[in-house]
CSV table of C-alpha atoms in Angstrom, one decimal:
chain,number,residue,atom,x,y,z
R,23,MET,CA,10.1,-10.0,-9.3
R,24,GLN,CA,6.5,-8.8,-8.9
R,25,ARG,CA,5.8,-6.1,-6.4
R,26,HIS,CA,2.3,-4.8,-5.8
R,27,LEU,CA,1.4,-1.5,-4.2
R,28,PHE,CA,-2.1,-1.6,-2.8
R,29,VAL,CA,-3.7,1.8,-2.2
R,30,PRO,CA,-6.8,1.6,0.1
R,31,ASP,CA,-9.8,3.9,0.0
R,32,THR,CA,-9.0,7.6,0.0
R,33,GLN,CA,-12.6,9.0,0.0
R,34,ILE,CA,-11.5,12.3,-1.4
R,35,ARG,CA,-14.0,15.2,-1.3
R,36,LYS,CA,-13.6,18.9,-1.4
R,37,GLY,CA,-11.8,20.4,1.6
R,38,VAL,CA,-10.1,17.3,3.0
R,39,ASP,CA,-6.3,17.2,3.7
R,40,ILE,CA,-4.5,15.5,0.8
R,41,ALA,CA,-0.9,15.8,1.8
R,42,HIS,CA,-0.6,12.0,1.9
R,43,LEU,CA,-1.2,11.8,-1.8
R,44,ASP,CA,2.2,13.5,-2.3
R,45,TRP,CA,3.6,10.9,0.0
R,46,LEU,CA,2.1,8.1,-2.1
R,47,THR,CA,3.6,9.7,-5.2
R,48,TYR,CA,7.1,9.8,-3.8
R,49,PHE,CA,7.0,6.4,-2.1
R,50,ALA,CA,5.9,4.7,-5.3
R,51,LEU,CA,8.7,6.4,-7.3
R,52,ASP,CA,11.2,5.4,-4.6
R,53,LYS,CA,10.2,1.7,-4.5
R,54,GLY,CA,9.0,1.1,-8.0
R,55,PRO,CA,6.4,-1.5,-7.7
R,56,THR,CA,5.5,-3.4,-10.9
R,57,LYS,CA,1.8,-3.1,-10.3
R,58,VAL,CA,-0.3,-0.5,-8.5
R,59,ILE,CA,-3.8,-1.4,-7.4
R,60,PHE,CA,-6.3,1.2,-6.2
R,61,ALA,CA,-8.9,-0.3,-3.9
R,62,GLY,CA,-11.7,2.1,-5.0
R,63,ASP,CA,-13.6,4.8,-3.1
R,64,TRP,CA,-11.1,7.3,-4.4
R,65,TRP,CA,-14.2,9.4,-5.1
R,66,ASP,CA,-16.3,10.0,-1.9
R,67,LEU,CA,-19.3,11.6,-3.8
R,68,PRO,CA,-21.1,12.6,-0.6
R,69,SER,CA,-23.7,14.6,-2.6
R,70,LEU,CA,-25.0,11.2,-3.9
R,71,SER,CA,-25.0,9.3,-0.6
R,72,THR,CA,-28.8,10.0,-0.1
R,73,PHE,CA,-29.8,10.4,-3.7
R,74,ASN,CA,-33.5,11.3,-4.0
R,75,PRO,CA,-35.2,10.4,-7.4
R,76,ARG,CA,-37.8,13.1,-6.8
R,77,GLY,CA,-35.3,15.8,-7.7
R,78,SER,CA,-33.1,16.7,-4.7
R,79,LEU,CA,-30.0,16.3,-6.9
R,80,SER,CA,-30.9,19.4,-8.9
R,81,THR,CA,-30.3,21.5,-5.8
R,82,GLU,CA,-27.0,19.8,-5.2
R,83,GLY,CA,-25.5,20.3,-8.7
R,84,ALA,CA,-22.7,22.5,-7.8
R,85,ARG,CA,-21.6,20.2,-5.0
R,86,LEU,CA,-21.8,17.2,-7.2
R,87,ARG,CA,-19.3,18.9,-9.6
R,88,HIS,CA,-17.0,19.6,-6.7
R,89,ASP,CA,-17.3,15.9,-5.6
R,90,ILE,CA,-16.3,14.8,-9.0
R,91,GLU,CA,-13.6,17.4,-9.8
R,92,ALA,CA,-11.5,17.3,-6.6
R,93,PRO,CA,-10.7,13.5,-6.8
R,94,ARG,CA,-10.2,13.8,-10.5
R,95,ARG,CA,-7.5,16.5,-10.1
R,96,CYS,CA,-5.9,14.3,-7.4
R,97,ILE,CA,-5.6,11.1,-9.4
R,98,GLU,CA,-4.3,13.1,-12.4
R,99,ARG,CA,-1.7,14.8,-10.2
R,100,VAL,CA,-0.4,11.5,-8.7
R,101,VAL,CA,-0.3,9.4,-11.8
R,102,GLY,CA,0.7,12.3,-14.0
R,103,ARG,CA,3.8,12.8,-11.8
R,104,TRP,CA,4.7,9.1,-12.2
R,105,TYR,CA,4.5,9.4,-16.0
R,106,GLU,CA,6.5,12.7,-16.0
R,107,ALA,CA,9.2,10.9,-14.1
R,108,GLY,CA,9.3,8.2,-16.8
R,109,TRP,CA,7.8,5.5,-14.5
R,110,LEU,CA,5.0,3.5,-16.2
R,111,PRO,CA,3.7,0.8,-13.9
R,112,GLU,CA,0.7,-1.4,-14.6
R,113,ILE,CA,-2.2,0.4,-12.8
R,114,HIS,CA,-5.5,-1.1,-11.8
R,115,PHE,CA,-8.5,0.6,-10.3
R,116,CYS,CA,-11.3,-1.4,-8.6
R,117,MET,CA,-14.5,0.6,-8.6
R,118,GLY,CA,-15.9,1.0,-5.1
R,119,ASN,CA,-19.3,1.4,-3.7
R,120,HIS,CA,-18.8,5.2,-3.5
R,121,GLU,CA,-18.0,5.4,-7.3
R,122,ASN,CA,-21.0,3.1,-7.8
R,123,ARG,CA,-23.2,5.9,-6.3
R,124,PHE,CA,-23.0,7.7,-9.6
R,125,ARG,CA,-24.2,4.6,-11.6
R,126,ARG,CA,-27.1,4.1,-9.1
R,127,ALA,CA,-28.0,7.8,-9.4
R,128,VAL,CA,-28.2,7.6,-13.2
R,129,GLU,CA,-30.3,4.4,-13.0
R,130,ALA,CA,-32.7,6.0,-10.5
R,131,ALA,CA,-33.3,9.3,-12.3
R,132,PRO,CA,-31.5,9.4,-15.7
R,133,HIS,CA,-33.2,12.7,-16.6
R,134,LEU,CA,-31.3,14.5,-13.8
R,135,LEU,CA,-27.9,13.4,-15.2
R,136,ASP,CA,-28.7,13.3,-18.9
R,137,GLY,CA,-25.7,14.4,-20.8
R,138,TYR,CA,-23.5,14.5,-17.6
R,139,PRO,CA,-20.0,13.4,-18.6
R,140,ASP,CA,-18.5,10.2,-17.3
R,141,PRO,CA,-16.7,11.3,-14.1
R,142,PHE,CA,-14.3,8.3,-14.4
R,143,GLN,CA,-13.1,8.8,-18.0
R,144,CYS,CA,-10.0,10.4,-16.6
R,145,LEU,CA,-8.9,6.9,-15.3
R,146,ARG,CA,-9.0,5.5,-18.8
R,147,ASP,CA,-7.3,8.6,-20.2
R,148,LEU,CA,-4.4,7.8,-17.8
R,149,ASP,CA,-4.2,4.3,-19.2
R,150,ILE,CA,-5.5,2.8,-15.9
R,151,LYS,CA,-7.2,-0.6,-16.1
R,152,VAL,CA,-10.7,0.0,-14.7
R,153,HIS,CA,-12.6,-2.9,-13.1
R,154,PRO,CA,-16.3,-2.5,-12.4
R,155,PHE,CA,-17.7,-2.5,-8.9
R,156,LEU,CA,-17.3,-6.0,-7.4
R,157,GLU,CA,-15.5,-7.5,-10.4
R,158,ILE,CA,-12.6,-9.6,-9.3
R,159,VAL,CA,-9.3,-9.2,-11.0
R,160,LYS,CA,-6.6,-11.8,-10.3
R,161,LEU,CA,-2.9,-10.6,-10.4
R,162,ASP,CA,-0.1,-13.0,-9.8
R,163,GLY,CA,-2.4,-15.3,-7.9
R,164,VAL,CA,-4.0,-12.6,-5.7
R,165,ALA,CA,-7.7,-11.8,-6.2
R,166,TYR,CA,-8.5,-8.1,-5.8
R,167,SER,CA,-11.9,-6.4,-5.5
R,168,HIS,CA,-13.3,-3.4,-3.5
R,169,PHE,CA,-14.8,-6.1,-1.3
R,170,PHE,CA,-16.0,-9.7,-1.7
R,171,PRO,CA,-19.7,-10.1,-0.9
R,172,HIS,CA,-19.7,-13.9,-0.8
R,173,ASN,CA,-21.4,-16.1,1.7
R,174,ALA,CA,-19.8,-19.1,3.4
R,175,GLN,CA,-20.5,-21.3,0.4
R,176,GLY,CA,-18.7,-18.8,-1.9
R,177,LYS,CA,-21.8,-17.5,-3.6
R,178,VAL,CA,-22.6,-13.8,-4.0
R,179,MET,CA,-25.7,-13.1,-1.9
R,180,GLN,CA,-25.6,-9.3,-1.4
R,181,ASN,CA,-23.6,-6.2,-2.6
R,182,LYS,CA,-23.4,-4.0,0.4
R,183,ASN,CA,-20.8,-5.6,2.7
R,184,GLY,CA,-17.6,-7.7,2.3
R,185,ALA,CA,-16.5,-10.7,4.3
R,186,PRO,CA,-16.4,-10.3,8.1
R,187,SER,CA,-12.7,-11.0,8.2
R,188,ALA,CA,-9.6,-11.5,6.0
R,189,ARG,CA,-9.6,-15.2,7.0
R,190,ALA,CA,-13.2,-15.7,6.0
R,191,GLN,CA,-12.6,-13.8,2.8
R,192,CYS,CA,-9.9,-16.3,1.8
R,193,GLN,CA,-11.9,-19.3,2.9
R,194,ARG,CA,-15.0,-18.2,0.9
R,195,LEU,CA,-13.0,-17.5,-2.3
R,196,LEU,CA,-10.5,-20.4,-1.9
R,197,SER,CA,-7.8,-17.9,-2.9
R,198,SER,CA,-5.5,-15.2,-1.7
R,199,THR,CA,-7.6,-12.1,-1.6
R,200,THR,CA,-7.2,-8.4,-1.0
R,201,ALA,CA,-10.0,-5.9,-0.4
R,202,GLY,CA,-10.6,-2.3,0.7
R,203,HIS,CA,-13.9,-0.9,2.1
R,204,GLN,CA,-13.4,-1.6,5.8
R,205,GLN,CA,-11.4,0.8,7.9
R,206,GLY,CA,-8.3,-0.5,9.6
R,207,LEU,CA,-6.2,-3.5,8.7
R,208,ASP,CA,-7.0,-7.2,8.9
R,209,VAL,CA,-4.5,-9.8,7.8
R,210,ALA,CA,-4.7,-13.6,7.6
R,211,VAL,CA,-2.2,-16.2,6.6
R,212,ILE,CA,-3.6,-19.7,6.0
R,213,PRO,CA,-1.4,-22.7,5.2
R,214,THR,CA,-2.7,-25.0,2.4
R,215,PRO,CA,-1.3,-28.1,0.7
R,216,SER,CA,-0.3,-25.9,-2.3
R,217,GLY,CA,1.3,-23.1,-0.2
R,218,LEU,CA,0.3,-20.1,1.8
R,219,THR,CA,-3.0,-18.3,1.2
R,220,ARG,CA,-3.1,-14.7,2.2
R,221,GLY,CA,-6.1,-12.6,3.1
R,222,LEU,CA,-6.0,-8.8,3.5
R,223,ILE,CA,-8.5,-6.1,4.2
R,224,ALA,CA,-7.3,-2.5,4.3
R,225,GLY,CA,-9.7,0.3,3.6
R,226,SER,CA,-8.3,3.6,5.0
R,227,PHE,CA,-5.7,5.7,3.3
R,228,TYR,CA,-6.7,9.2,4.3
R,229,LEU,CA,-5.8,11.9,6.9
R,230,HIS,CA,-9.3,13.2,7.7
R,231,ASP,CA,-11.7,11.7,10.2
R,232,GLU,CA,-15.1,10.5,9.3
R,233,GLU,CA,-17.8,12.1,11.5
R,234,TYR,CA,-20.1,9.0,11.3
R,235,ILE,CA,-17.5,6.9,13.1
R,236,GLY,CA,-17.3,9.3,16.0
R,237,PRO,CA,-14.6,8.5,18.7
R,238,LEU,CA,-13.6,5.3,16.9
R,239,ASN,CA,-11.4,7.0,14.3
R,240,HIS,CA,-8.2,5.7,15.7
R,241,TYR,CA,-7.8,2.8,13.3
R,242,TRP,CA,-4.8,1.8,11.1
R,243,ARG,CA,-4.3,3.9,8.0
R,244,GLY,CA,-1.8,3.5,5.3
R,245,MET,CA,-0.9,1.4,2.2
R,246,ILE,CA,0.4,-2.1,1.6
R,247,MET,CA,3.5,-3.1,-0.3
R,248,LYS,CA,3.7,-6.7,-1.3
R,249,ASN,CA,7.1,-8.0,-2.3
R,250,ASN,CA,7.9,-11.2,-4.2
R,251,VAL,CA,4.3,-11.8,-5.3
R,252,ARG,CA,4.0,-15.2,-6.8
R,253,ARG,CA,1.1,-17.7,-6.9
R,254,GLY,CA,-0.8,-15.7,-4.3
R,255,ASP,CA,2.0,-15.6,-1.7
R,256,TYR,CA,4.1,-12.5,-0.9
R,257,THR,CA,6.1,-10.7,1.7
R,258,LEU,CA,3.9,-8.2,3.4
R,259,CYS,CA,5.1,-4.7,4.2
R,260,GLU,CA,2.8,-2.3,6.0
R,261,VAL,CA,3.3,1.4,5.0
R,262,ASP,CA,1.5,3.4,7.6
R,263,MET,CA,0.8,7.1,7.7
R,264,ALA,CA,3.4,7.8,10.4
R,265,TYR,CA,6.2,6.3,8.3
R,266,LEU,CA,5.1,8.2,5.2
R,267,GLU,CA,4.9,11.5,7.0
R,268,ARG,CA,8.4,11.0,8.6
R,269,LYS,CA,9.9,10.1,5.2
R,270,TYR,CA,8.1,12.5,2.9
R,271,GLY,CA,6.3,15.1,5.1
R,272,ARG,CA,9.0,17.7,4.4
R,273,LEU,CA,8.2,17.5,0.7
R,274,SER,CA,4.5,18.1,1.3
R,275,PRO,CA,3.8,19.6,4.8
R,276,ARG,CA,0.6,18.2,6.2
R,277,GLY,CA,-2.4,20.5,6.3
R,278,ARG,CA,-1.2,23.0,3.7
R,279,ARG,CA,-3.1,21.6,0.8
R,280,ALA,CA,-6.7,20.5,0.6
R,281,ALA,CA,-8.7,18.8,-2.2
């Protein structure tokens, strides 16, 4: 029986509350999914969000190091605990647009980052299968990517936004699809002659609020467990933050540890 644990965007940066990463660790050990899929945007990399090729990055060097190191320590802590417990799932990481900020920064001004180590080498060192930004990986009939930038004809026309809905995402790819990127949760179940096609968009697995969203920060946050995954169909289980805190909060009190 295939069970997928889908971990949406965490957008980790220095100073944010990361108690929920312990909850993720314990939940996965309790439930033992066969595959874990990270949606991407584990790294937030705010220092690269307005990269200036004229040299502004040189004044942000220390913060860039913090932007890279805090998420690295977190992924090593989570996956390292799984390995220490003797649990070795198949793990996939779909690079997000925030991780892609580093590649764009290097392309725009390579002299500023010449010799800078690959910030994502830690994923490969942990035996995680890394998929480039917008690459689609299909697992047990479900297509995964950070988002799907396809138009109504199924062609890639841009690389900044995903489908407007989970239903449109499925219809454009003609497949069960799962993406992160967008805050909240959107689910679609579409009957077809060959069975059910399932669309899912879930892009928020973090405790902190994003200032740019303002008063609209009250969206769904959590992870997704998919049971009995076969040929793109599965039984959906929402694992929201409230449940995780009730179940595992005593093991990692909220607010006591920051990235």
